[in-house]
Amino acid sequence: MIKAVVLLLAAIAAPMSSLAAVIDLAPPTDVMASDMPNDVGTQMKVIWDLSPDDVTPRGDAPRRVTGYAIFRKVVPTPLGLESTAEAAADASEVGFPANFDFEYVQPVGSVAYGNSEFVDENVEREMTYLYAVIATGPRGSVSPLAQAETPVTAQMEYFNGGKFWFLIITLAISLVIVLFVLIAKRGGTVKVRPIAGLEAVTEAVGRATEMGKPVLFVPGILDINDIQTVAGITVLSNVAKTSAEYDALLKVPTARSLVMTTARETVEAAYLGAGRPDAYNEDNIYYLTDEQFGYTAGVQGVMVREKPAACFYMGAFYAESLILAETANSIGAIQIAGTAMPSQLPFFVAACDYTLIGEEFFAASAYLSNDPEQLGSLKGQDIGKVIAGALLIIGCLTATLATVTPTKVFKVTTLYIKDNILGKDGISLDQEKVTKIDIELEELTADPNPRGGDS
Amino acid sequence: MMAKAYTPGLLVTRHKTHRVMRRLPISGDVKVSLGDVVTADNIVAETALPGDVNPVNLSNQMSLPPKDVVDCMLKKEGDPITKDEPLAQTKGLFGMFKTTVNSRYAGTVETVSPVTGQVIIRGAPLPVQVRAYMGGTVVSVREGEGCEIEAEVAYVQGIFGVGGETNGHIMMACEAHDQEVTAGLITDDMRGAVVIGGARMTAESIEKARNVGAAGIISGGIDDQDLKNILGYDLGVAITGREELGITVIVTEGFGEIGMAERTFEMLQNHVGDQASVNGATQIRAGVMRPEIIIPLASAPADQADQDFEEGQLEIGRTLRVIRDPWFGMIGEVSGLPAEPAVLGSGSKARVLEVKFPSGETAIVPRANVELIEE
Amino acid sequence: MSDTPAIDPEQIKVILATDCGSTTTKAILIQYVDGAYRQTHRGEAPTTVEKPFADVTMGVVNSVTEIGELAGRRLVGDDGRIISPATETEGCDIYISTSSAGGGLQMMVAGVIAEMTAASAKRAALGAGSIVMDVIAANDGRRPHDQIQRIRDLRPDMILISGGTDGGTTDKVVQIAELVAPAKPQPRFGSDYSMPIIYAGNQDARDAVSNVFDEGGFDLQIVDNLRPVLERENLGPARDKIHDIFLEHVMAQAPGYDKLMGWTGAPIMPTPGAVGDILQTVARLQGINVVGVDIGGATTDVFSVFDETFNRTVSANLGMSYSISNVCAEATMPNVLRWVPFDMDERELRNHVKNKMIRPTTIPQTREALMFEQAVAREALRLAYKQHKEFATTLKGVQQQRTVGDTFSQETGGMTIVNNMKLDLLVASGGVLSHAPRMHQTAMMLIDAFEPEGVTMLAKDSIFMMPHLGVLASVLPKAAEQVFDRDCLVYLGTCVCAAGTPKPGKTCFKYELSGSVNESGEIAGGELKLIDMGMDDRATIALTPARGIDLGAGPGKKVEQEVRGGTVGLILDGRGRSLSLPEDRATCQKTVQGWLDSLDVYAQEKEAVAV
């Protein structure tokens, strides 16, 4: 009945304007809206069955249905709240008015033909909406409005069930970290692989002491806000402590004023910790220049003039890495480098005695301090990496197997890893997707020839 | 032909002329002169040990090159300085902006190094006094080093001891040489005394002796566990004498339930009330040191006794003690000295002797496992 | 030093050698028999350096008298001197001696960095045969006044100071000298000679160091820097100087040594120095890696030659008599008792241990006492070897050459050079090892304590003859070589030990012997097996290890090698490395008893004479 009225109205309205909609399409059916699960209440999902006119036309004939437009209407809730953003609507009536104007009311969204799903990402939490869909065609042809049966309220879920696996993994890693921290605190041994570069700090400083030469520490050319510089300063603290114990002269030229200040504080604290506050001289930690190559030239000058017996490069480095390392190599110094700059690592590895590579550099702090909390968290992170690595391997394996041998087990496993563990499907499998797999497999195992009806 | 062989033993003698060397750790003043008669408590020499060395790096603290430090010193080498007293001051700029460094230590400025910019402040000297330890006559003096004291003494070497030099009058806690020393036998009047026990002394008895203020306690044996309890740690190497226990403990025979040799016990019994100097210091190593009990004699006994003390000659009829299980601590008489080595229960071959115990039993014991004792 | 008479090697037919140890003086007689030098008789007596004797020659005479009685040859004359030169029935042609009595040579060494020049100085001192009482270094963690106090307390025979490379640090070296000088250390024997100080550091600091020791009664001797650059050690000059001073100062002061030096026909050497010399020679001549151990009453010496690099360590407080209590304390009683397959009363045991400590010369009379002592020996050896591995390292402070290929395999300097898999010969000496009633016990103690891997030959210096031969080699190399070959080493046999963690009861490795012995079979995880192979037996063994098990060629790889027998035989060990014993006491006893039974370590059939 409504259809007829709309048709009639449209027919009357059509001549009024050249752009007026012509209702000549069959509407989509079974429109249903539902609250999106696992969100904060700002999304709504609308599904429908395609319009009977939404088919691939024969020959060169144009498509009749080119898309769908989705409309919504706020339904007054018992609280009487109403979104101000909504178009004015007749609040007294549930449902779209009979004289719903396609042209003046903007749809909340549209999709192309063949689609039967739309996610409205712009709804307000706790508001109730009624949705309607029309099919649209070329030259303003439309279908009558197909309304959803019931209005739906957008709701927030406190738990995002789709990310359940994320929770499990997070909890597992946290638990492992806490466990290792506890073990470490109880005096248990948290074994950390010896990092040659850090073990060698005493050796390098010792060499400088025996040779009566200074120790040179270069904290990179970036400012203190770079995480690599921070890691470098951690290592500096250890180098300074060893230098204080061995009574070796430590020189730290910096490229940033803030790094200089931080380095001074760090070194002074280290000397104090080693019981040698009198041996600390802040003039040995100085600022050169912000200029990359000005700084490099300055450091090189120190190397050539004072011939340090041990050089440390800990921080962020660019083109100067090899210049510094080669110069120090030529004066016979033990060199220990640490950086997370992938492009500079090969240079350091080749030219230096020891190199801390990426992760090792960041683990230095835990390694050097032997602090149970840091060691425990280091160990926990390692477990996390093991889990990630294991998933990666299993995923690759099953995905490959699923492609090579079309077995349901592999396909489902791949699906589970992809959409459940790493995706948003939560703890249990999406049965629809499983059905889809079943169908695919059936098609493959069934008669390879296309079925009659489709040809 | 093989009747004689060397076997080590401990010296226990009623009379010998004994000398002790009293030496300062570093040179100092000797307070006595040749021929002086001293008592155990007399101070014979004293000195002051140089105090602790505290280096201060002024060059760094004042941000000056080391060679300029010397000119900035407010105190010269050899000057005394107290804590927080100004030590050095920079020249500053036009007499302004001067930096002053105060000393963190009290003592004397020992050196100012123009090479390292380091100033060494030596702490107050520690006085060291050396007592006579044994009453007697000063027989030699080494100027600045120490002196030697000689006396006619009765002398007992123990096998093991802990604690250093001390002295006191001898008091008996036990009535027999094989009586265990228990806390009950230690009485309050043993303050300052050298307490003589019999067999094993318990940890409680030593504790009690320490509490009543006894100078030393001497007995035949001690349990290792008790020793550990007293010391607070498990003794690894028998180098002792520096423990600060408040009492000197000497064991004359060994560990376990073992009685003091009868002869030793009787000898000590004869000297009840006499002053004795005891030292628990033991060093069972090269340059062996055994703990000692020295009892200076008022006059040398008429019988120049113990001159027949023949060190270490094994002969049939000699009394000896077995010093290793399975007959540990038992005393017997040599009844046979086979020349050929024999195979022991352990499977080793060793030279042995036959020993006859008072019960009439005999046993074959390796020669290494016996110790001669004097009757 | 004695006026060594010119010796005509051709005329030497009877050689008398003594080694004055801290507890016993051991004498051997070497005679020229049927065209070859052979060791013919031996004697022992307690050493007499201590009071009341305070004359080392008494012990020497006692031990020599014993030889004389056994050999039927009068060696000691009525004047109490050794008769020399020899006649048909009397005396000897040459008398030589080594000494570790009076605690041997005791030194203090100092350097700038504990792991670098101070470690090199320690190596020089140890190589020369001394005991290192303490190592003073700028970074040893002690405050200067603590260091001074320590120097004051020690009474070393001499002090070796090193530090700085040539052209390196001067002030640190001078600082060390400035610690030593005011401490005024007193020499151990007598105060009537100046404390010898050897300076072997930075050559630029020589003058400054000389100034420091100008006053205060020091005898400063300057030799070449023992670490001229960090990449290289030059220990020879320092080592030689130590030997010179040992003879000129130290020996001359020890009670009775002046007399003894007059008797000897060659300079007296520190015992461990002589042992080191002999082992280095053997390793060089035969091209093998050798580990030697001498477990004594107070200390345990470990010598190793790996790829021609010699190292020696002295574990000062690991020994079987003076230090037995310390072994038990350091290893802990449960660790000692795990090797004992029966229950023992701990309280009684502790008293026994302490009694052995205060009466160091006693010997175990019962089988149980022997087994306990051998258990202690295992732990002492294990700890001493551990210390040795930590000390015998590559040099520290050396610049490394890298390529990009080293990205994930960067090794630090100062790695141990001791590699049990590469070890070819393990030589045991010292009372508890060489005087064990059965050689099986010696072999078992060695395997349990050192845990050799792959194919290793076991030998013992039957009567601790290596020091004697070390000195003899300096006088009469021919005789030393002959005696070493024929009489010194007693080959116990060969052990084949699986490295890895074999599964209990499952096959660990298969073997096939061909040669004088033909046999094949397999060894299960946890199993020990003894194959009878006599002194002269040689065979080729083909070994097929299970997966993950290494017998020398890498995990799971086949090995084929020549093996020789010995007084014990061929020992096949499938227990895995590192050796682990069950925690539970009862299971442990059963396991250990099983091992002991399979090697027949404590034979039961002995008729005990005593007891």
PDB file of N, CA, C and O in Angstrom, chain B residues 157-174:
ATOM      1  N   GLN B 157     102.814 -27.104  74.385  1.00  0.00           N
ATOM      2  CA  GLN B 157     102.323 -26.762  73.051  1.00  0.00           C
ATOM      3  C   GLN B 157     100.977 -27.429  72.852  1.00  0.00           C
ATOM      4  O   GLN B 157     100.836 -28.623  73.098  1.00  0.00           O
ATOM      5  N   GLY B 158      99.997 -26.655  72.439  1.00  0.00           N
ATOM      6  CA  GLY B 158      98.715 -27.260  72.110  1.00  0.00           C
ATOM      7  C   GLY B 158      98.733 -27.650  70.643  1.00  0.00           C
ATOM      8  O   GLY B 158      99.679 -27.363  69.915  1.00  0.00           O
ATOM      9  N   ILE B 159      97.650 -28.308  70.230  1.00  0.00           N
ATOM     10  CA  ILE B 159      97.609 -28.720  68.830  1.00  0.00           C
ATOM     11  C   ILE B 159      96.904 -27.661  67.987  1.00  0.00           C
ATOM     12  O   ILE B 159      97.200 -27.483  66.828  1.00  0.00           O
ATOM     13  N   PHE B 160      95.966 -26.972  68.618  1.00  0.00           N
ATOM     14  CA  PHE B 160      95.155 -26.022  67.863  1.00  0.00           C
ATOM     15  C   PHE B 160      94.542 -25.013  68.824  1.00  0.00           C
ATOM     16  O   PHE B 160      94.185 -25.358  69.954  1.00  0.00           O
ATOM     17  N   GLY B 161      94.425 -23.782  68.392  1.00  0.00           N
ATOM     18  CA  GLY B 161      93.809 -22.773  69.242  1.00  0.00           C
ATOM     19  C   GLY B 161      93.192 -21.662  68.428  1.00  0.00           C
ATOM     20  O   GLY B 161      93.431 -21.531  67.233  1.00  0.00           O
ATOM     21  N   VAL B 162      92.381 -20.883  69.099  1.00  0.00           N
ATOM     22  CA  VAL B 162      91.866 -19.656  68.485  1.00  0.00           C
ATOM     23  C   VAL B 162      91.997 -18.544  69.511  1.00  0.00           C
ATOM     24  O   VAL B 162      91.979 -18.793  70.719  1.00  0.00           O
ATOM     25  N   GLY B 163      92.125 -17.324  69.040  1.00  0.00           N
ATOM     26  CA  GLY B 163      92.306 -16.186  69.938  1.00  0.00           C
ATOM     27  C   GLY B 163      93.780 -15.905  70.108  1.00  0.00           C
ATOM     28  O   GLY B 163      94.624 -16.759  69.883  1.00  0.00           O
ATOM     29  N   GLY B 164      94.083 -14.669  70.515  1.00  0.00           N
ATOM     30  CA  GLY B 164      95.470 -14.240  70.560  1.00  0.00           C
ATOM     31  C   GLY B 164      96.096 -14.338  71.929  1.00  0.00           C
ATOM     32  O   GLY B 164      95.680 -15.130  72.778  1.00  0.00           O
ATOM     33  N   GLU B 165      97.113 -13.499  72.123  1.00  0.00           N
ATOM     34  CA  GLU B 165      97.902 -13.524  73.358  1.00  0.00           C
ATOM     35  C   GLU B 165      97.085 -13.007  74.540  1.00  0.00           C
ATOM     36  O   GLU B 165      96.391 -12.010  74.433  1.00  0.00           O
ATOM     37  N   THR B 166      97.240 -13.681  75.661  1.00  0.00           N
ATOM     38  CA  THR B 166      96.605 -13.203  76.888  1.00  0.00           C
ATOM     39  C   THR B 166      97.342 -13.860  78.052  1.00  0.00           C
ATOM     40  O   THR B 166      98.227 -14.691  77.852  1.00  0.00           O
ATOM     41  N   ASN B 167      96.998 -13.479  79.273  1.00  0.00           N
ATOM     42  CA  ASN B 167      97.601 -14.166  80.421  1.00  0.00           C
ATOM     43  C   ASN B 167      96.679 -14.141  81.620  1.00  0.00           C
ATOM     44  O   ASN B 167      95.748 -13.329  81.698  1.00  0.00           O
ATOM     45  N   GLY B 168      96.933 -15.017  82.549  1.00  0.00           N
ATOM     46  CA  GLY B 168      96.104 -15.108  83.752  1.00  0.00           C
ATOM     47  C   GLY B 168      96.616 -16.218  84.639  1.00  0.00           C
ATOM     48  O   GLY B 168      97.587 -16.906  84.292  1.00  0.00           O
ATOM     49  N   HIS B 169      95.976 -16.395  85.805  1.00  0.00           N
ATOM     50  CA  HIS B 169      96.437 -17.453  86.701  1.00  0.00           C
ATOM     51  C   HIS B 169      95.687 -18.743  86.384  1.00  0.00           C
ATOM     52  O   HIS B 169      94.544 -18.717  85.931  1.00  0.00           O
ATOM     53  N   ILE B 170      96.367 -19.829  86.625  1.00  0.00           N
ATOM     54  CA  ILE B 170      95.791 -21.115  86.242  1.00  0.00           C
ATOM     55  C   ILE B 170      94.751 -21.580  87.260  1.00  0.00           C
ATOM     56  O   ILE B 170      94.980 -21.511  88.473  1.00  0.00           O
ATOM     57  N   MET B 171      93.595 -22.012  86.771  1.00  0.00           N
ATOM     58  CA  MET B 171      92.551 -22.577  87.634  1.00  0.00           C
ATOM     59  C   MET B 171      92.045 -23.854  86.987  1.00  0.00           C
ATOM     60  O   MET B 171      91.930 -23.930  85.773  1.00  0.00           O
ATOM     61  N   MET B 172      91.767 -24.841  87.806  1.00  0.00           N
ATOM     62  CA  MET B 172      91.308 -26.111  87.259  1.00  0.00           C
ATOM     63  C   MET B 172      89.784 -26.144  87.223  1.00  0.00           C
ATOM     64  O   MET B 172      89.119 -25.799  88.198  1.00  0.00           O
ATOM     65  N   ALA B 173      89.231 -26.588  86.120  1.00  0.00           N
ATOM     66  CA  ALA B 173      87.785 -26.785  86.047  1.00  0.00           C
ATOM     67  C   ALA B 173      87.466 -28.265  86.195  1.00  0.00           C
ATOM     68  O   ALA B 173      86.404 -28.647  86.679  1.00  0.00           O
ATOM     69  N   CYS B 174      88.386 -29.117  85.803  1.00  0.00           N
ATOM     70  CA  CYS B 174      88.140 -30.553  85.842  1.00  0.00           C
ATOM     71  C   CYS B 174      89.081 -31.217  86.837  1.00  0.00           C
ATOM     72  O   CYS B 174      90.166 -30.705  87.120  1.00  0.00           O
TER      73      CYS B 174
END
